[in-house]
Backbone as numpy.savetxt, mean C-alpha at the origin, in Angstrom:
# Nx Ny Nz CAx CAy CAz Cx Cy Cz
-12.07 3.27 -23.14 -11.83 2.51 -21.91 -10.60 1.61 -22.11
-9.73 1.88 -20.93 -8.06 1.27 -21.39 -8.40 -0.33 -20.73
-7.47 -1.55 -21.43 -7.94 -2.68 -20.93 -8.00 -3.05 -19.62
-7.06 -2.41 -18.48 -7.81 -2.81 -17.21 -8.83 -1.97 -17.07
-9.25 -1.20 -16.94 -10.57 -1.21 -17.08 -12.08 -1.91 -17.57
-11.65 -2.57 -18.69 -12.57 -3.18 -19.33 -12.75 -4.32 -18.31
-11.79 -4.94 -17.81 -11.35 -6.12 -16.67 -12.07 -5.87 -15.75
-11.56 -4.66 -14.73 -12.35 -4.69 -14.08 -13.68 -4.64 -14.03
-14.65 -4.12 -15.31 -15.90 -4.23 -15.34 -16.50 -5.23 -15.13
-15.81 -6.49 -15.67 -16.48 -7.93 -15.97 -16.08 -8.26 -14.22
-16.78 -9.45 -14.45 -16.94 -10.40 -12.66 -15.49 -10.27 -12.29
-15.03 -9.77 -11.51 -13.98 -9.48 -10.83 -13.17 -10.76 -10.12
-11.87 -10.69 -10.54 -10.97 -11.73 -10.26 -9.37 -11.24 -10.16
-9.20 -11.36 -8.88 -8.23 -10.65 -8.45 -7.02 -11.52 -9.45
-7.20 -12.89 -9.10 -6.01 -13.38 -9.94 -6.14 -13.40 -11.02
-7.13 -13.52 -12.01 -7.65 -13.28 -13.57 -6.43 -12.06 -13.40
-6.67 -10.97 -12.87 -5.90 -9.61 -13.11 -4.62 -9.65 -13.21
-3.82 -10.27 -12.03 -2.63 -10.67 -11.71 -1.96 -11.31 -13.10
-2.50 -12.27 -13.53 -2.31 -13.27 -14.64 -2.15 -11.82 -16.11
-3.11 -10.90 -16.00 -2.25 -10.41 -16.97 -1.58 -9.16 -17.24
-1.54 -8.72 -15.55 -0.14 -7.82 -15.35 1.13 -8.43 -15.80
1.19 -10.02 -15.30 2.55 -10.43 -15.00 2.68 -10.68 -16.88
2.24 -11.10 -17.29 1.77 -10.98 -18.78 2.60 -9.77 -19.64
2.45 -8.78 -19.02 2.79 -7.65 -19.30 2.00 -6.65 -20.34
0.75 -6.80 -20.49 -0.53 -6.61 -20.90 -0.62 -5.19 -20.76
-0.08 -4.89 -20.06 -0.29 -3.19 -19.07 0.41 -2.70 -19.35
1.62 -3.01 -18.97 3.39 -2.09 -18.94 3.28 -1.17 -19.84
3.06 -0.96 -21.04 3.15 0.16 -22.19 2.36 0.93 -21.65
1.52 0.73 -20.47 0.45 2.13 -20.45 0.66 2.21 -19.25
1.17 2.19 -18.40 2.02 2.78 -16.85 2.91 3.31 -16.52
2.97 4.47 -16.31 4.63 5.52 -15.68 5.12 4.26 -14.51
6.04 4.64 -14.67 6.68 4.15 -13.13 6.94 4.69 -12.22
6.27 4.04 -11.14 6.03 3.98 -10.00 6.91 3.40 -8.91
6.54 3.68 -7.50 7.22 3.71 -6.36 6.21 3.08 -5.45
6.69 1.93 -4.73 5.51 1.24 -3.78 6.49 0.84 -2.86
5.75 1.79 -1.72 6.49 1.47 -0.10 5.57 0.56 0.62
6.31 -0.31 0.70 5.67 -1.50 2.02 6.44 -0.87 3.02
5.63 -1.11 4.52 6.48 -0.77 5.36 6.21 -1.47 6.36
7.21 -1.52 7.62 6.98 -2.51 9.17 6.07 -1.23 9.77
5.44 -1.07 10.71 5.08 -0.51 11.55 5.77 0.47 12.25
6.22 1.45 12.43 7.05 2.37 12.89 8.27 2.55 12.52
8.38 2.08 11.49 9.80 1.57 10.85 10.19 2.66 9.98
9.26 4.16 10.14 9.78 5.03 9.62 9.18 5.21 8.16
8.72 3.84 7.84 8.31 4.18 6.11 7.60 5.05 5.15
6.60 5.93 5.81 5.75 6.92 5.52 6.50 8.39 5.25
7.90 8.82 6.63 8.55 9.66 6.52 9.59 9.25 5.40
10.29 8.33 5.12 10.92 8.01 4.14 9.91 8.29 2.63
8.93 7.68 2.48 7.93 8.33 1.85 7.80 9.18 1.25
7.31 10.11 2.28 6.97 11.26 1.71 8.17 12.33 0.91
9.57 12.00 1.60 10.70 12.49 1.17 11.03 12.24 -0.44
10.80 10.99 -0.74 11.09 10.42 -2.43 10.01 10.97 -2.93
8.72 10.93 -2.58 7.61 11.63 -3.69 8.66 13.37 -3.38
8.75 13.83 -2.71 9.56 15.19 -3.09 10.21 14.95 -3.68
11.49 14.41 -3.35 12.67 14.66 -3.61 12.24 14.26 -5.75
11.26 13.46 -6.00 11.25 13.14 -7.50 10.02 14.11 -7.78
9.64 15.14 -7.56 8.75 15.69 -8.01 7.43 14.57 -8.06
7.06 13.91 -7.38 5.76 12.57 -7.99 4.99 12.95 -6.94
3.75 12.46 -6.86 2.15 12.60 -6.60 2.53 11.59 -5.04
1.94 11.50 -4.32 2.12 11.03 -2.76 0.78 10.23 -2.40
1.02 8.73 -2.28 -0.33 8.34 -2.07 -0.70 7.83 -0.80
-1.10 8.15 0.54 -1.05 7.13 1.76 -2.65 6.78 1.47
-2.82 7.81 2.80 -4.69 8.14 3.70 -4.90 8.77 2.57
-4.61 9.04 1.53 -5.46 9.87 0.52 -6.42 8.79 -0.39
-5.71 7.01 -0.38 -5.68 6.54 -1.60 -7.15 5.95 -1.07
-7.17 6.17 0.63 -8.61 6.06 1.12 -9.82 6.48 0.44
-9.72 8.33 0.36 -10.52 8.63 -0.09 -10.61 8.32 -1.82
-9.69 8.13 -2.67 -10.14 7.85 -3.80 -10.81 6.26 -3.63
-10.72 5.37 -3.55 -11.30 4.32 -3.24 -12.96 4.33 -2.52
-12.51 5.32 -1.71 -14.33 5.78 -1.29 -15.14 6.32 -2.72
-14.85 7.17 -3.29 -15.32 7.60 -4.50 -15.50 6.67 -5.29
-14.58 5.80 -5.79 -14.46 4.95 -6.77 -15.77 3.57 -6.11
-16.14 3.95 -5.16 -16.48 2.82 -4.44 -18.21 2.77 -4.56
-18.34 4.16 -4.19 -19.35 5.05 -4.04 -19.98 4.44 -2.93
-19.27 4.55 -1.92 -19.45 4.28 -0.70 -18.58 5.55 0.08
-19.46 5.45 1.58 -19.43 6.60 3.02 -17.55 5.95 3.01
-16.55 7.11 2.83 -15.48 7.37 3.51 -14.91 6.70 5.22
-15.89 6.50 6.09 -15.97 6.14 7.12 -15.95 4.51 6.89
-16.36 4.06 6.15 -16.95 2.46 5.70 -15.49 1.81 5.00
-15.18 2.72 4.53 -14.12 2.34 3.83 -12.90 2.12 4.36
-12.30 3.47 5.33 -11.48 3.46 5.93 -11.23 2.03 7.03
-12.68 2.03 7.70 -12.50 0.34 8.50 -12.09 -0.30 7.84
-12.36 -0.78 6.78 -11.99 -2.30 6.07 -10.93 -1.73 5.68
-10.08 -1.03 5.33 -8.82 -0.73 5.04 -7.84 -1.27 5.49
-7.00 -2.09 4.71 -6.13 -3.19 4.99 -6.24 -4.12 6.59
-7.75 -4.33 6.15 -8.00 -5.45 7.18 -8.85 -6.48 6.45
-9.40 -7.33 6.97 -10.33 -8.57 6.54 -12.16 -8.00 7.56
-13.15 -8.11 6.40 -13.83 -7.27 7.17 -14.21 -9.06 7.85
-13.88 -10.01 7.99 -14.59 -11.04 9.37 -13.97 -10.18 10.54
-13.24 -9.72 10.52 -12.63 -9.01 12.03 -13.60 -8.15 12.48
-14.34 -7.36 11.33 -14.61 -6.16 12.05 -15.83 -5.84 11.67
-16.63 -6.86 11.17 -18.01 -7.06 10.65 -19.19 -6.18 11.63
-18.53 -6.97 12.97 -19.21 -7.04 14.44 -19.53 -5.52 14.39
-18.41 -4.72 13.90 -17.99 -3.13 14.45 -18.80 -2.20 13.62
-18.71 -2.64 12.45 -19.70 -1.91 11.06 -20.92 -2.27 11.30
-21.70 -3.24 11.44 -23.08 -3.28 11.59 -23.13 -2.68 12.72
-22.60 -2.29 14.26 -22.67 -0.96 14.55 -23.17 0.44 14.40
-22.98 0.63 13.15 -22.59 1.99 12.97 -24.36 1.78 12.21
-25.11 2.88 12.76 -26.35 2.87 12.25 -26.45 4.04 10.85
-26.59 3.01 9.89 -26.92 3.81 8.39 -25.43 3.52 7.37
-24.56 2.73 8.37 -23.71 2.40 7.38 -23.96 1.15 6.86
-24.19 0.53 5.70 -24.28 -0.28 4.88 -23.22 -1.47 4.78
-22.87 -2.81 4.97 -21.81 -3.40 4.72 -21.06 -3.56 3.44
-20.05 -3.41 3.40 -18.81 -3.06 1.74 -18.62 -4.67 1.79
-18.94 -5.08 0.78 -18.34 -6.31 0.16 -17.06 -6.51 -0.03
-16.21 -7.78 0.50 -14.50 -7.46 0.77 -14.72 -7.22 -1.17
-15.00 -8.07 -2.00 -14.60 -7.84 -3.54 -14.94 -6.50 -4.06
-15.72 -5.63 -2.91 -16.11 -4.47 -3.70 -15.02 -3.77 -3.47
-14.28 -3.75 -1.85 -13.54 -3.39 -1.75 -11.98 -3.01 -2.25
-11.73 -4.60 -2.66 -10.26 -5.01 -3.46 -10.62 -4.52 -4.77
-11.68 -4.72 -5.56 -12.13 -4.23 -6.73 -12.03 -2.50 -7.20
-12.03 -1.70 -6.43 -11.94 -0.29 -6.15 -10.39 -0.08 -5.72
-9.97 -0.64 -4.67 -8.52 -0.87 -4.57 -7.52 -0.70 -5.86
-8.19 -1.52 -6.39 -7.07 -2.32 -7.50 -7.17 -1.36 -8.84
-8.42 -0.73 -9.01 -8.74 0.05 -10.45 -8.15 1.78 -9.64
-8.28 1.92 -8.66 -7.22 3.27 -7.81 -6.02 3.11 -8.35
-5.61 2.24 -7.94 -4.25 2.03 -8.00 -3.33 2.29 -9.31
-4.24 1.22 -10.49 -3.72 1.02 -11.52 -4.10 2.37 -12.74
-5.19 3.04 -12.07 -5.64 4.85 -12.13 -4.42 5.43 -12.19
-3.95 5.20 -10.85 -2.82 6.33 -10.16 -1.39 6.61 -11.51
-1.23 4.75 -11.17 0.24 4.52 -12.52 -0.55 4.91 -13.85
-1.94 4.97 -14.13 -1.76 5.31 -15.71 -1.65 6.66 -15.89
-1.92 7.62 -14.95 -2.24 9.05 -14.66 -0.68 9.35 -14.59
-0.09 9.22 -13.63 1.16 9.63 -13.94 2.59 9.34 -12.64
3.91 9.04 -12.53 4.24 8.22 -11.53 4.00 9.07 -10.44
4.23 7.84 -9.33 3.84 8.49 -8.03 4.24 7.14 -7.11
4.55 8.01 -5.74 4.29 6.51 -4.90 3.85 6.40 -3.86
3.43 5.14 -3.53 2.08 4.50 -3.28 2.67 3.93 -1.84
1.83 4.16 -0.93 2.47 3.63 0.41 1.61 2.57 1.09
1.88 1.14 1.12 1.09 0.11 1.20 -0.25 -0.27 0.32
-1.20 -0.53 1.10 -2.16 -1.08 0.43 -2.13 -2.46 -0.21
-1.02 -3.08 -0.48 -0.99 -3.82 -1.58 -0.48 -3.93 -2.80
0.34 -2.26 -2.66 0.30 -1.95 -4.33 0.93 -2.56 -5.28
2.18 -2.76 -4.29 3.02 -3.23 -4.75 2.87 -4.86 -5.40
1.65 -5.62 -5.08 1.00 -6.57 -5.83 0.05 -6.46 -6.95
-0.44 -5.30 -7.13 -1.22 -5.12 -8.06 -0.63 -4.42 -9.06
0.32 -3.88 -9.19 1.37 -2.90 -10.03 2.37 -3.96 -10.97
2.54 -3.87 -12.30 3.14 -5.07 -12.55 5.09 -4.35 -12.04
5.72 -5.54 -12.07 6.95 -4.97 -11.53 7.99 -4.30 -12.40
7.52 -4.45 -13.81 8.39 -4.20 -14.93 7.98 -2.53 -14.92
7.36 -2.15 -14.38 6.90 -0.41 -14.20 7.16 -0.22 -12.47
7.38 -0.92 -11.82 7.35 -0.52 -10.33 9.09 -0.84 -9.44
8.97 0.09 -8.66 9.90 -0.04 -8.02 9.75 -0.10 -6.27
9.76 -1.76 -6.00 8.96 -2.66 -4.90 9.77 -1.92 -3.72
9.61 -1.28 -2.62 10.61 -0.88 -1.51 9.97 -1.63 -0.03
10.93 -2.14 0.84 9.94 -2.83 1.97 11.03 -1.78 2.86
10.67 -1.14 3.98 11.05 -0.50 4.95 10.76 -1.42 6.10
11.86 -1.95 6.80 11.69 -2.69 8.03 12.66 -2.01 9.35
12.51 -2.35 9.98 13.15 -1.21 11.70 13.00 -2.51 12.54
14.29 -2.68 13.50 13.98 -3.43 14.92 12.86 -3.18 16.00
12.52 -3.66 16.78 11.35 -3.09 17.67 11.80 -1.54 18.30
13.14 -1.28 18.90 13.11 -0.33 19.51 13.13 0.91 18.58
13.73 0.59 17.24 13.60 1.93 16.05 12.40 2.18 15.96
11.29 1.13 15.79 9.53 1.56 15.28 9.01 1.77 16.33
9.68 1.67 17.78 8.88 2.07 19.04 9.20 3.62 18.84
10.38 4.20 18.52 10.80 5.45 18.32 10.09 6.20 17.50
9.84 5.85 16.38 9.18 6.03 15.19 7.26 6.31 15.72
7.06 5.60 16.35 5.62 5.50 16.61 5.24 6.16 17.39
6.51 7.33 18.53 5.99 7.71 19.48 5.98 9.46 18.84
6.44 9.57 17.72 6.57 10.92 17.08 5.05 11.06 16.92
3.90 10.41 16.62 2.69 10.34 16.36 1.75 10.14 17.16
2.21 9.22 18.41 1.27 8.61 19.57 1.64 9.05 21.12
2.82 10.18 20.91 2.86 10.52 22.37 2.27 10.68 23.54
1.18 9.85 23.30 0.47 9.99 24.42 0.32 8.28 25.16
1.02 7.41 24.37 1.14 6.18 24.65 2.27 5.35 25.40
2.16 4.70 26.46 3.04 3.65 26.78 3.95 3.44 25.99
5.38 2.82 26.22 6.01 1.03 25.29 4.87 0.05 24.68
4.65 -0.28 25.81 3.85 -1.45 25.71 2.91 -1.55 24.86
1.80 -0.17 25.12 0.51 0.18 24.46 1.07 0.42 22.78
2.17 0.87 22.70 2.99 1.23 21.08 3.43 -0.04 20.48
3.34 -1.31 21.36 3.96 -2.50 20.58 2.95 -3.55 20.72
1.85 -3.19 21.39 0.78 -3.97 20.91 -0.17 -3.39 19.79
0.30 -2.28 19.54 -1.18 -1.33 18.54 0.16 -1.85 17.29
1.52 -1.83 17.38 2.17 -2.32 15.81 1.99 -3.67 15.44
2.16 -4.68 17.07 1.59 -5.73 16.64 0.29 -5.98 16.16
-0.71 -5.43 16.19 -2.05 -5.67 15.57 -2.52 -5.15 14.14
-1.53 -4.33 13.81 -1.24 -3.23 12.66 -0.85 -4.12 11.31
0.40 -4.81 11.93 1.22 -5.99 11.46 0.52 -7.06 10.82
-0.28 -7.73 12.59 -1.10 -8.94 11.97 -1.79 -8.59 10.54
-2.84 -7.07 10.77 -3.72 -7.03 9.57 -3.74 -6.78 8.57
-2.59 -6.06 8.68 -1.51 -6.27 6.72 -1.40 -7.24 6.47
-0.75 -7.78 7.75 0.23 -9.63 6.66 -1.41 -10.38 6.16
-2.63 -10.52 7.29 -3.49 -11.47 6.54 -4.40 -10.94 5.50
-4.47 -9.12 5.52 -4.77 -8.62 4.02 -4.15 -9.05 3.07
-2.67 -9.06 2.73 -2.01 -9.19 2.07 -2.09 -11.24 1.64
-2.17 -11.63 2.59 -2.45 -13.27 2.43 -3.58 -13.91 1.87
-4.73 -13.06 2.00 -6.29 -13.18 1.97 -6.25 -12.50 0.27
-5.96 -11.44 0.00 -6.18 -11.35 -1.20 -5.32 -11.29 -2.47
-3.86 -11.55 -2.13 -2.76 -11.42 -2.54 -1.98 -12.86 -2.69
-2.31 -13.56 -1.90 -1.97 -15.03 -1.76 -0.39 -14.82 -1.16
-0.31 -13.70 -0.93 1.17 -13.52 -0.79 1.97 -13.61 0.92
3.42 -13.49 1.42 3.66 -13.08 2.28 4.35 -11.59 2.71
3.38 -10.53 3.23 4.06 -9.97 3.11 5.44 -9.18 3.39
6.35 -10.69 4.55 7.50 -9.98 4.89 8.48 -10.54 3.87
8.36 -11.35 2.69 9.13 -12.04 1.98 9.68 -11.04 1.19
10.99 -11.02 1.25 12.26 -10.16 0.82 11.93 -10.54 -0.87
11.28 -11.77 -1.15 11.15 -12.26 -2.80 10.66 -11.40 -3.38
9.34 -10.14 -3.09 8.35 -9.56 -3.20 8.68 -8.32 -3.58
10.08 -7.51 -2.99 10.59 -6.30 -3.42 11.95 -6.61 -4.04
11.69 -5.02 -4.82 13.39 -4.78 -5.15 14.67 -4.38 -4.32
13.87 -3.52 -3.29 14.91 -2.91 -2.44 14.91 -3.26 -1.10
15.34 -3.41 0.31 14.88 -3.74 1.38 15.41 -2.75 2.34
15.04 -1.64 2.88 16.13 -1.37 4.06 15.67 -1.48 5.42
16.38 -1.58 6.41 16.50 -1.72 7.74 17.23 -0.10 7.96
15.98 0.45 8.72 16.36 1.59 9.11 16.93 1.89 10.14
17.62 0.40 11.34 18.39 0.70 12.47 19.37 1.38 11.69
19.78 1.08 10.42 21.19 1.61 10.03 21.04 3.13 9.52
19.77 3.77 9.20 19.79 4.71 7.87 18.83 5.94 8.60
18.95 7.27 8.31 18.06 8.01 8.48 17.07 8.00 7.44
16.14 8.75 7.44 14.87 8.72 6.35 15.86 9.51 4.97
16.11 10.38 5.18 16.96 10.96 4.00 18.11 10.57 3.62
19.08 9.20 4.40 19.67 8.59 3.57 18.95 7.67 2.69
18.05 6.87 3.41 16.90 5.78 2.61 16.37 6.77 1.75
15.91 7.41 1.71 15.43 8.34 0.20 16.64 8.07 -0.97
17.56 8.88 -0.38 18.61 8.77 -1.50 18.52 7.61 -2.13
19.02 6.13 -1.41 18.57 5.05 -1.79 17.22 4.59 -2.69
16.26 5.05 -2.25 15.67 5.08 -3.20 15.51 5.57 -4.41
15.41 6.70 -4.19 15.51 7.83 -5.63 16.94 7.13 -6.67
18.22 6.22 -6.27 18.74 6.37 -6.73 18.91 4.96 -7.68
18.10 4.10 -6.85 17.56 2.68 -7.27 16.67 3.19 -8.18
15.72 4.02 -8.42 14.48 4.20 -9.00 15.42 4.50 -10.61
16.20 6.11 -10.14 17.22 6.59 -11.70 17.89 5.53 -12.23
18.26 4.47 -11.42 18.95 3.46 -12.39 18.41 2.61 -13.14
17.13 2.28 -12.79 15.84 1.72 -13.25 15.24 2.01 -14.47
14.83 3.23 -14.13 14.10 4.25 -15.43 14.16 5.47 -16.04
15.17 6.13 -15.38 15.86 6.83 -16.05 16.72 6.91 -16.85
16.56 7.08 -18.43 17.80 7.19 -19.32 18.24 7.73 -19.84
């Protein structure tokens, strides 16, 4: 059993953990990795998926769902709700659901966090939100935030939701938004539009997805490739 693991076994403490990533406790036993934060329609998923190609690496979105369900040993359905939200929001919605059981937010972040740090010991890959990019120490990661003006992620959002308004597309990013930033605040202590947080930043009014790849892939080779 490798030492985060052993960590996570004992009473779980998100910042106990933090304290000895930044430590660098880990780094010798993590490939490096790729963690896309992204705005809401801002393109970041298609940028995404292009760098896990374009580097031969493992692709993590809606998948990292289901490993977290497993790891959780909890219903897939249960999981996905609380997924980068705060379950006080949506408590109301799960006791709902007859035969689903309520997920403890620590069981949740706790499964989160041992996925994650799974993923980098297994082999690189990158990781599209979640957080990862907080739980990954940075001396193995390469932090990317994808941000777009409103009318680029209205563009972006309608490749997926064509069946939606303006309006209805910029209130579902605004609510998307809110529940990252106070996931990210709630268990991360962090903000997550603070430019402090990544290595790279792009604004995709300027860039197609396959120039931002390049960018990436090429930030990543200068990094860790030698």
């Amino acid at each position: 059993m490798v030492f985060w693991e052993r960590l996570l076994n004992k009473q779980f403490q998100v910042s106990q953990l933090m304290r000895h990533l930044s430590l660098g406790q880990t780094t010798d036993r993590l490939h490096p990795c790729i963690t896309i934060s992204r705005e809401t329609g801002s393109g970041g998923r298609l940028v995404a998926q292009q760098v896990a190609q374009a580097l031969n690496f493992s692709y993590y979105d809606k998948e990292l769902v289901n490993l977290i369900a497993q790891s959780a040993h909890k219903r897939r359905e249960l999981i996905k709700a609380v997924d980068e939200k705060t379950q006080d929001a949506i408590s109301s919605i799960v006791n709902g659901f007859l035969g689903l059981e309520s997920l403890p937010e620590s069981a949740y972040i706790k499964s989160l966090t041992k996925v994650v740090l799974g993923i980098a010991a297994s082999s690189s890959a990158v990781i599209v939100g979640r957080g990862a990019n907080f739980v990954l120490p940075k001396e193995t990661t390469l932090r990317v935030r994808i941000i777009a003006p409103l009318a680029t992620r209205v563009y972006y959002s309608r490749l997926y939701h064509k069946d939606k308004t303006d309006v209805e597309l910029i209130e579902k990013m605004r609510q998307i938004h809110q529940d990252r930033k106070e996931f990210v605040r709630k268990y991360f202590s962090k903000n997550i539009s603070s430019a402090n947080f990544y290595d790279l930043v792009i604004n995709m009014e300027y860039y197609h997805p396959p120039e931002a790849c390049k960018m990436i892939v090429a930030a990543f080779n200068k990094r860790f490739i030698k």
